[in-house]
PDB file of C-alpha atoms in Angstrom:
ATOM      1  CA  ASP U   1       0.000   0.000   0.000  1.00 68.00           C
ATOM      2  CA  ALA U   2       1.041   3.564  -0.617  1.00 70.00           C
ATOM      3  CA  LYS U   3       2.525   5.429   2.326  1.00 83.00           C
ATOM      4  CA  THR U   4       0.908   8.709   1.342  1.00 92.00           C
ATOM      5  CA  THR U   5      -2.408  10.421   1.955  1.00 93.00           C
ATOM      6  CA  GLN U   6      -3.796  12.930  -0.520  1.00 96.00           C
ATOM      7  CA  PRO U   7      -7.185  14.582  -0.882  1.00 97.00           C
ATOM      8  CA  PRO U   8      -9.194  12.849  -3.603  1.00 97.00           C
ATOM      9  CA  SER U   9      -9.944  16.025  -5.524  1.00 97.00           C
ATOM     10  CA  MET U  10      -9.283  19.749  -5.689  1.00 97.00           C
ATOM     11  CA  ASP U  11     -10.384  22.645  -7.840  1.00 96.00           C
ATOM     12  CA  CYS U  12      -8.275  25.574  -8.956  1.00 96.00           C
ATOM     13  CA  ALA U  13      -9.036  28.631 -11.054  1.00 97.00           C
ATOM     14  CA  GLU U  14      -7.041  29.034 -14.223  1.00 97.00           C
ATOM     15  CA  GLY U  15      -4.060  31.332 -13.697  1.00 96.00           C
ATOM     16  CA  ARG U  16      -4.019  30.837  -9.966  1.00 96.00           C
ATOM     17  CA  ALA U  17      -1.573  28.782  -7.959  1.00 97.00           C
ATOM     18  CA  ALA U  18      -2.548  25.192  -7.254  1.00 97.00           C
ATOM     19  CA  ASN U  19      -1.321  23.832  -3.951  1.00 98.00           C
ATOM     20  CA  LEU U  20      -1.579  20.060  -3.623  1.00 98.00           C
ATOM     21  CA  PRO U  21      -0.908  18.606  -0.168  1.00 97.00           C
ATOM     22  CA  CYS U  22       0.467  15.196   0.701  1.00 96.00           C
ATOM     23  CA  ASN U  23       0.938  13.518   4.051  1.00 95.00           C
ATOM     24  CA  HIS U  24       3.699  10.951   4.453  1.00 92.00           C
ATOM     25  CA  SER U  25       4.153  10.652   8.197  1.00 90.00           C
ATOM     26  CA  THR U  26       6.002   7.299   8.021  1.00 86.00           C
ATOM     27  CA  ILE U  27       8.620   8.402   5.528  1.00 87.00           C
ATOM     28  CA  SER U  28      12.122   7.074   6.143  1.00 83.00           C
ATOM     29  CA  GLY U  29      15.172   9.282   6.330  1.00 80.00           C
ATOM     30  CA  ASN U  30      16.531   8.262   2.951  1.00 80.00           C
ATOM     31  CA  GLU U  31      13.266   8.196   1.005  1.00 84.00           C
ATOM     32  CA  TYR U  32      12.643  10.828  -1.618  1.00 88.00           C
ATOM     33  CA  VAL U  33       9.298  12.517  -2.179  1.00 91.00           C
ATOM     34  CA  TYR U  34       8.264  12.219  -5.820  1.00 93.00           C
ATOM     35  CA  TRP U  35       5.393  13.811  -7.674  1.00 96.00           C
ATOM     36  CA  TYR U  36       4.001  12.423 -10.896  1.00 97.00           C
ATOM     37  CA  ARG U  37       0.825  13.270 -12.721  1.00 97.00           C
ATOM     38  CA  GLN U  38      -1.380  11.486 -15.192  1.00 96.00           C
ATOM     39  CA  ILE U  39      -3.287  13.465 -17.729  1.00 95.00           C
ATOM     40  CA  HIS U  40      -6.266  11.602 -19.120  1.00 88.00           C
ATOM     41  CA  SER U  41      -5.314   8.805 -21.549  1.00 85.00           C
ATOM     42  CA  GLN U  42      -1.603   9.416 -21.141  1.00 93.00           C
ATOM     43  CA  GLY U  43       1.074   7.675 -19.117  1.00 96.00           C
ATOM     44  CA  PRO U  44       2.251   9.099 -15.792  1.00 96.00           C
ATOM     45  CA  GLN U  45       4.588  12.051 -16.118  1.00 96.00           C
ATOM     46  CA  TYR U  46       7.351  12.957 -13.698  1.00 95.00           C
ATOM     47  CA  ILE U  47       7.050  16.430 -12.187  1.00 96.00           C
ATOM     48  CA  ILE U  48       9.564  16.914  -9.396  1.00 95.00           C
ATOM     49  CA  HIS U  49      11.252  15.210  -6.474  1.00 92.00           C
ATOM     50  CA  GLY U  50      13.052  16.159  -3.273  1.00 91.00           C
ATOM     51  CA  LEU U  51      14.657  14.741  -0.176  1.00 89.00           C
ATOM     52  CA  LYS U  52      14.863  17.469   2.464  1.00 88.00           C
ATOM     53  CA  ASN U  53      15.154  20.814   0.773  1.00 86.00           C
ATOM     54  CA  ASN U  54      12.533  22.652  -1.189  1.00 93.00           C
ATOM     55  CA  GLU U  55      12.895  22.203  -4.914  1.00 95.00           C
ATOM     56  CA  THR U  56      11.804  24.155  -7.976  1.00 96.00           C
ATOM     57  CA  ASN U  57      11.895  23.358 -11.652  1.00 95.00           C
ATOM     58  CA  GLU U  58      10.181  24.633 -14.765  1.00 95.00           C
ATOM     59  CA  MET U  59       6.995  22.771 -13.938  1.00 94.00           C
ATOM     60  CA  ALA U  60       6.473  23.194 -10.221  1.00 97.00           C
ATOM     61  CA  SER U  61       7.811  23.788  -6.737  1.00 97.00           C
ATOM     62  CA  LEU U  62       7.997  21.242  -3.961  1.00 97.00           C
ATOM     63  CA  ILE U  63       7.829  22.320  -0.347  1.00 97.00           C
ATOM     64  CA  ILE U  64       8.793  19.672   2.225  1.00 95.00           C
ATOM     65  CA  THR U  65       8.193  20.330   5.918  1.00 94.00           C
ATOM     66  CA  GLU U  66      11.164  20.247   8.234  1.00 93.00           C
ATOM     67  CA  ASP U  67      10.038  16.994   9.840  1.00 92.00           C
ATOM     68  CA  ARG U  68       9.452  15.561   6.316  1.00 92.00           C
ATOM     69  CA  LYS U  69       6.050  14.248   7.295  1.00 93.00           C
ATOM     70  CA  SER U  70       4.242  16.248   4.654  1.00 95.00           C
ATOM     71  CA  SER U  71       4.837  18.143   1.453  1.00 96.00           C
ATOM     72  CA  THR U  72       3.057  20.475  -0.943  1.00 97.00           C
ATOM     73  CA  LEU U  73       3.298  20.578  -4.706  1.00 98.00           C
ATOM     74  CA  ILE U  74       2.783  24.047  -6.099  1.00 98.00           C
ATOM     75  CA  LEU U  75       1.835  24.773  -9.688  1.00 97.00           C
ATOM     76  CA  PRO U  76       2.372  28.536  -9.755  1.00 96.00           C
ATOM     77  CA  HIS U  77       0.010  29.430 -12.603  1.00 95.00           C
ATOM     78  CA  ALA U  78      -2.348  26.570 -13.315  1.00 96.00           C
ATOM     79  CA  THR U  79      -3.691  26.151 -16.842  1.00 96.00           C
ATOM     80  CA  LEU U  80      -6.462  23.963 -18.187  1.00 96.00           C
ATOM     81  CA  ARG U  81      -3.797  21.535 -19.417  1.00 95.00           C
ATOM     82  CA  ASP U  82      -2.768  20.937 -15.809  1.00 97.00           C
ATOM     83  CA  THR U  83      -6.028  19.117 -15.143  1.00 97.00           C
ATOM     84  CA  ALA U  84      -4.829  15.658 -14.154  1.00 97.00           C
ATOM     85  CA  VAL U  85      -4.451  13.171 -11.322  1.00 97.00           C
ATOM     86  CA  TYR U  86      -1.421  14.080  -9.223  1.00 98.00           C
ATOM     87  CA  TYR U  87       0.431  11.362  -7.335  1.00 97.00           C
ATOM     88  CA  CYS U  88       2.683  11.871  -4.359  1.00 96.00           C
ATOM     89  CA  ILE U  89       5.004   8.863  -3.957  1.00 92.00           C
ATOM     90  CA  VAL U  90       7.490   8.199  -1.188  1.00 87.00           C
ATOM     91  CA  ASP U  91       7.742   4.432  -1.036  1.00 63.00           C
ATOM     92  CA  TYR U  92      10.007   2.506  -3.334  1.00 58.00           C
ATOM     93  CA  GLY U  93       8.881  -0.754  -1.867  1.00 51.00           C
ATOM     94  CA  GLY U  94      12.314  -2.203  -1.441  1.00 60.00           C
ATOM     95  CA  ALA U  95      15.686  -2.273  -3.149  1.00 63.00           C
ATOM     96  CA  THR U  96      14.332  -1.529  -6.591  1.00 71.00           C
ATOM     97  CA  ASN U  97      12.946   1.830  -7.608  1.00 78.00           C
ATOM     98  CA  LYS U  98       9.450   0.615  -8.285  1.00 86.00           C
ATOM     99  CA  LEU U  99       6.869   3.320  -7.775  1.00 89.00           C
ATOM    100  CA  ILE U 100       3.955   2.617  -5.479  1.00 88.00           C
ATOM    101  CA  PHE U 101       1.005   4.709  -6.613  1.00 92.00           C
ATOM    102  CA  GLY U 102      -1.832   5.678  -4.349  1.00 90.00           C
ATOM    103  CA  THR U 103      -5.154   7.102  -5.428  1.00 92.00           C
ATOM    104  CA  GLY U 104      -3.773  10.586  -6.033  1.00 95.00           C
ATOM    105  CA  THR U 105      -5.540  13.937  -6.221  1.00 97.00           C
ATOM    106  CA  LEU U 106      -7.689  14.846  -9.196  1.00 97.00           C
ATOM    107  CA  LEU U 107      -6.941  18.487  -9.862  1.00 98.00           C
ATOM    108  CA  ALA U 108      -9.586  20.209 -11.936  1.00 97.00           C
ATOM    109  CA  VAL U 109      -8.501  23.574 -13.299  1.00 97.00           C
ATOM    110  CA  GLN U 110     -11.540  25.708 -13.984  1.00 95.00           C
ATOM    111  CA  PRO U 111     -11.671  28.422 -16.652  1.00 94.00           C
TER     112      PRO U 111
ATOM    113  CA  GLU I   1      14.999  11.928 -28.647  1.00 66.00           C
ATOM    114  CA  ALA I   2      12.157   9.434 -28.817  1.00 80.00           C
ATOM    115  CA  GLY I   3      10.294   8.705 -25.617  1.00 94.00           C
ATOM    116  CA  VAL I   4       9.079   5.357 -24.365  1.00 97.00           C
ATOM    117  CA  THR I   5       6.895   3.780 -27.009  1.00 97.00           C
ATOM    118  CA  GLN I   6       4.368   1.025 -26.517  1.00 98.00           C
ATOM    119  CA  PHE I   7       2.621  -1.119 -29.072  1.00 97.00           C
ATOM    120  CA  PRO I   8      -0.210  -1.657 -29.675  1.00 97.00           C
ATOM    121  CA  SER I   9      -2.021   1.291 -28.176  1.00 97.00           C
ATOM    122  CA  HIS I  10      -5.158  -0.782 -27.861  1.00 97.00           C
ATOM    123  CA  SER I  11      -5.810  -4.511 -28.078  1.00 97.00           C
ATOM    124  CA  VAL I  12      -9.133  -6.304 -27.976  1.00 97.00           C
ATOM    125  CA  ILE I  13      -9.021 -10.075 -27.583  1.00 97.00           C
ATOM    126  CA  GLU I  14     -11.279 -12.852 -26.418  1.00 97.00           C
ATOM    127  CA  LYS I  15     -10.840 -14.760 -23.220  1.00 97.00           C
ATOM    128  CA  GLY I  16      -8.374 -17.595 -23.701  1.00 97.00           C
ATOM    129  CA  GLN I  17      -6.411 -15.912 -26.455  1.00 97.00           C
ATOM    130  CA  THR I  18      -2.815 -14.764 -26.258  1.00 97.00           C
ATOM    131  CA  VAL I  19      -1.645 -11.178 -26.444  1.00 97.00           C
ATOM    132  CA  THR I  20       1.851  -9.744 -26.569  1.00 98.00           C
ATOM    133  CA  LEU I  21       2.559  -6.169 -25.580  1.00 98.00           C
ATOM    134  CA  ARG I  22       5.751  -4.456 -26.595  1.00 98.00           C
ATOM    135  CA  CYS I  23       7.722  -1.646 -24.998  1.00 98.00           C
ATOM    136  CA  ASP I  24      10.628   0.235 -26.490  1.00 97.00           C
ATOM    137  CA  PRO I  25      12.413   2.192 -23.763  1.00 96.00           C
ATOM    138  CA  ILE I  26      14.371   5.366 -24.270  1.00 94.00           C
ATOM    139  CA  SER I  27      17.671   4.470 -25.905  1.00 92.00           C
ATOM    140  CA  GLY I  28      20.389   3.792 -23.376  1.00 90.00           C
ATOM    141  CA  HIS I  29      18.046   3.256 -20.437  1.00 92.00           C
ATOM    142  CA  ASP I  30      19.062   0.160 -18.518  1.00 91.00           C
ATOM    143  CA  ASN I  31      16.009   0.067 -16.280  1.00 92.00           C
ATOM    144  CA  LEU I  32      12.659  -0.967 -17.668  1.00 95.00           C
ATOM    145  CA  TYR I  33       9.474  -1.296 -15.640  1.00 95.00           C
ATOM    146  CA  TRP I  34       6.014  -2.657 -16.338  1.00 97.00           C
ATOM    147  CA  TYR I  35       2.960  -1.379 -14.474  1.00 97.00           C
ATOM    148  CA  ARG I  36      -0.745  -1.802 -14.997  1.00 97.00           C
ATOM    149  CA  ARG I  37      -4.004  -0.264 -13.949  1.00 95.00           C
ATOM    150  CA  VAL I  38      -7.040  -2.484 -13.895  1.00 94.00           C
ATOM    151  CA  MET I  39     -10.502  -0.977 -13.815  1.00 86.00           C
ATOM    152  CA  GLY I  40     -11.112   1.140 -10.738  1.00 83.00           C
ATOM    153  CA  LYS I  41      -7.791   0.305  -9.156  1.00 91.00           C
ATOM    154  CA  GLU I  42      -4.514   2.090  -8.639  1.00 93.00           C
ATOM    155  CA  ILE I  43      -1.517   1.759 -10.898  1.00 95.00           C
ATOM    156  CA  LYS I  44       0.394  -1.329  -9.763  1.00 95.00           C
ATOM    157  CA  PHE I  45       3.975  -2.376 -10.338  1.00 94.00           C
ATOM    158  CA  LEU I  46       4.494  -5.636 -12.238  1.00 96.00           C
ATOM    159  CA  LEU I  47       8.215  -6.075 -12.741  1.00 95.00           C
ATOM    160  CA  HIS I  48      11.568  -4.429 -13.240  1.00 93.00           C
ATOM    161  CA  PHE I  49      14.402  -5.261 -15.640  1.00 93.00           C
ATOM    162  CA  VAL I  50      17.949  -4.083 -15.343  1.00 90.00           C
ATOM    163  CA  LYS I  51      19.241  -4.583 -18.854  1.00 92.00           C
ATOM    164  CA  GLU I  52      18.112  -8.129 -19.716  1.00 93.00           C
ATOM    165  CA  SER I  53      17.854  -9.380 -16.131  1.00 92.00           C
ATOM    166  CA  LYS I  54      14.694  -9.461 -14.068  1.00 93.00           C
ATOM    167  CA  GLN I  55      15.490  -7.483 -10.949  1.00 90.00           C
ATOM    168  CA  ASP I  56      12.093  -7.669  -9.310  1.00 90.00           C
ATOM    169  CA  GLU I  57       9.051  -9.547 -10.549  1.00 93.00           C
ATOM    170  CA  SER I  58       7.125  -9.488  -7.312  1.00 91.00           C
ATOM    171  CA  GLY I  59       4.169  -7.740  -8.898  1.00 93.00           C
ATOM    172  CA  MET I  60       3.459 -10.283 -11.613  1.00 95.00           C
ATOM    173  CA  PRO I  61      -0.029 -11.566 -10.862  1.00 93.00           C
ATOM    174  CA  ASN I  62       0.399 -15.199 -11.936  1.00 92.00           C
ATOM    175  CA  ASN I  63       2.179 -17.489 -14.347  1.00 94.00           C
ATOM    176  CA  ARG I  64      -0.027 -16.487 -17.248  1.00 97.00           C
ATOM    177  CA  PHE I  65       2.175 -13.406 -17.545  1.00 97.00           C
ATOM    178  CA  LEU I  66       5.628 -13.677 -19.097  1.00 97.00           C
ATOM    179  CA  ALA I  67       7.960 -10.738 -19.570  1.00 97.00           C
ATOM    180  CA  GLU I  68      11.158 -10.785 -21.570  1.00 97.00           C
ATOM    181  CA  ARG I  69      13.833  -8.312 -22.480  1.00 96.00           C
ATOM    182  CA  THR I  70      16.207 -10.080 -24.802  1.00 86.00           C
ATOM    183  CA  GLY I  71      19.404  -8.155 -25.419  1.00 87.00           C
ATOM    184  CA  GLY I  72      18.466  -5.542 -22.895  1.00 84.00           C
ATOM    185  CA  THR I  73      16.637  -3.358 -25.394  1.00 92.00           C
ATOM    186  CA  TYR I  74      12.894  -3.667 -25.986  1.00 96.00           C
ATOM    187  CA  SER I  75      10.654  -5.731 -23.761  1.00 98.00           C
ATOM    188  CA  THR I  76       7.582  -7.842 -24.346  1.00 98.00           C
ATOM    189  CA  LEU I  77       4.840  -8.816 -21.936  1.00 98.00           C
ATOM    190  CA  LYS I  78       2.843 -11.841 -22.967  1.00 98.00           C
ATOM    191  CA  VAL I  79      -0.459 -12.835 -21.427  1.00 97.00           C
ATOM    192  CA  GLN I  80      -1.409 -16.441 -22.152  1.00 96.00           C
ATOM    193  CA  PRO I  81      -4.222 -17.312 -21.832  1.00 96.00           C
ATOM    194  CA  ALA I  82      -5.887 -13.973 -21.215  1.00 97.00           C
ATOM    195  CA  GLU I  83      -8.668 -13.730 -18.647  1.00 96.00           C
ATOM    196  CA  LEU I  84     -11.356 -11.100 -18.196  1.00 96.00           C
ATOM    197  CA  GLU I  85      -9.630  -9.659 -15.130  1.00 95.00           C
ATOM    198  CA  ASP I  86      -6.523  -8.888 -17.191  1.00 97.00           C
ATOM    199  CA  SER I  87      -8.334  -5.997 -18.850  1.00 97.00           C
ATOM    200  CA  GLY I  88      -6.759  -2.665 -18.089  1.00 97.00           C
ATOM    201  CA  VAL I  89      -4.000  -0.317 -19.162  1.00 97.00           C
ATOM    202  CA  TYR I  90      -0.439  -1.602 -19.186  1.00 98.00           C
ATOM    203  CA  PHE I  91       2.300   0.984 -18.825  1.00 98.00           C
ATOM    204  CA  CYS I  92       5.977   0.675 -19.472  1.00 98.00           C
ATOM    205  CA  ALA I  93       8.576   3.011 -18.006  1.00 96.00           C
ATOM    206  CA  SER I  94      12.321   3.340 -18.327  1.00 95.00           C
ATOM    207  CA  SER I  95      15.060   5.119 -16.432  1.00 91.00           C
ATOM    208  CA  PRO I  96      18.700   5.702 -17.247  1.00 86.00           C
ATOM    209  CA  PHE I  97      20.455   4.351 -14.173  1.00 75.00           C
ATOM    210  CA  TRP I  98      19.880   2.595 -10.923  1.00 66.00           C
ATOM    211  CA  ASP I  99      19.829   5.288  -8.308  1.00 63.00           C
ATOM    212  CA  ARG I 100      17.466   6.133  -5.478  1.00 61.00           C
ATOM    213  CA  ALA I 101      16.739   9.433  -7.187  1.00 65.00           C
ATOM    214  CA  ASP I 102      16.175   8.259 -10.718  1.00 75.00           C
ATOM    215  CA  ILE I 103      13.242   9.437 -12.770  1.00 88.00           C
ATOM    216  CA  GLN I 104      10.992   7.045 -14.633  1.00 92.00           C
ATOM    217  CA  TYR I 105       9.689   7.993 -18.065  1.00 94.00           C
ATOM    218  CA  PHE I 106       6.417   6.383 -18.999  1.00 97.00           C
ATOM    219  CA  GLY I 107       4.912   5.363 -22.278  1.00 97.00           C
ATOM    220  CA  ALA I 108       1.325   6.139 -23.199  1.00 96.00           C
ATOM    221  CA  GLY I 109       0.244   2.626 -22.318  1.00 97.00           C
ATOM    222  CA  THR I 110      -1.521  -0.266 -24.005  1.00 98.00           C
ATOM    223  CA  ARG I 111      -5.196  -0.591 -23.283  1.00 97.00           C
ATOM    224  CA  LEU I 112      -6.086  -4.288 -23.154  1.00 97.00           C
ATOM    225  CA  SER I 113      -9.693  -5.360 -23.381  1.00 97.00           C
ATOM    226  CA  VAL I 114     -10.439  -9.042 -22.809  1.00 97.00           C
ATOM    227  CA  LEU I 115     -13.966  -9.998 -23.863  1.00 96.00           C
TER     228      LEU I 115
END
């Protein structure tokens, strides 16, 4: 089972920031926090990852709390094309890097 | 650079038939993963290749599923015989190296419908 808890759905107005929370209270010290998303009918797409520090790339920002028990993915200016299911993943499930997907958050960007 | 490609994009077969799914990873990627999503469920890991070797096949549901990666390039996933519960979307992903921080690149998936 996934070690993360995410709200099942969220709405966001187009052009506004989307803030997607994730709880991972049982995360281990050496486990990364990954975010992927799946746009309808496509394969999952990597967004960003982090270990302890906040991270930013061209797609999003990742804020990880100091105790690492939760994180927030921020899409600074959401567009309609950002409507997707967003997955927060922290569990590799062992020595291999297999991803363990939970149910994710369906982000609906509204015009 | 081409991404991960999967073929076919959609397959419709009858129960008891055989189907073979193919995945071409990004060139040079040693790691190749298979995942699937069955109706109403989460995406689940099936197995992981490092080059031509099976590193982890703990997610393979039963012995009707056979995955191969001859020569460490493309991979095939054969379902024989197919059952109704095998219907779903099968995803392939690849990554360039074995590291705790590696990024997996996914294909668009093969939608399998078993009638």
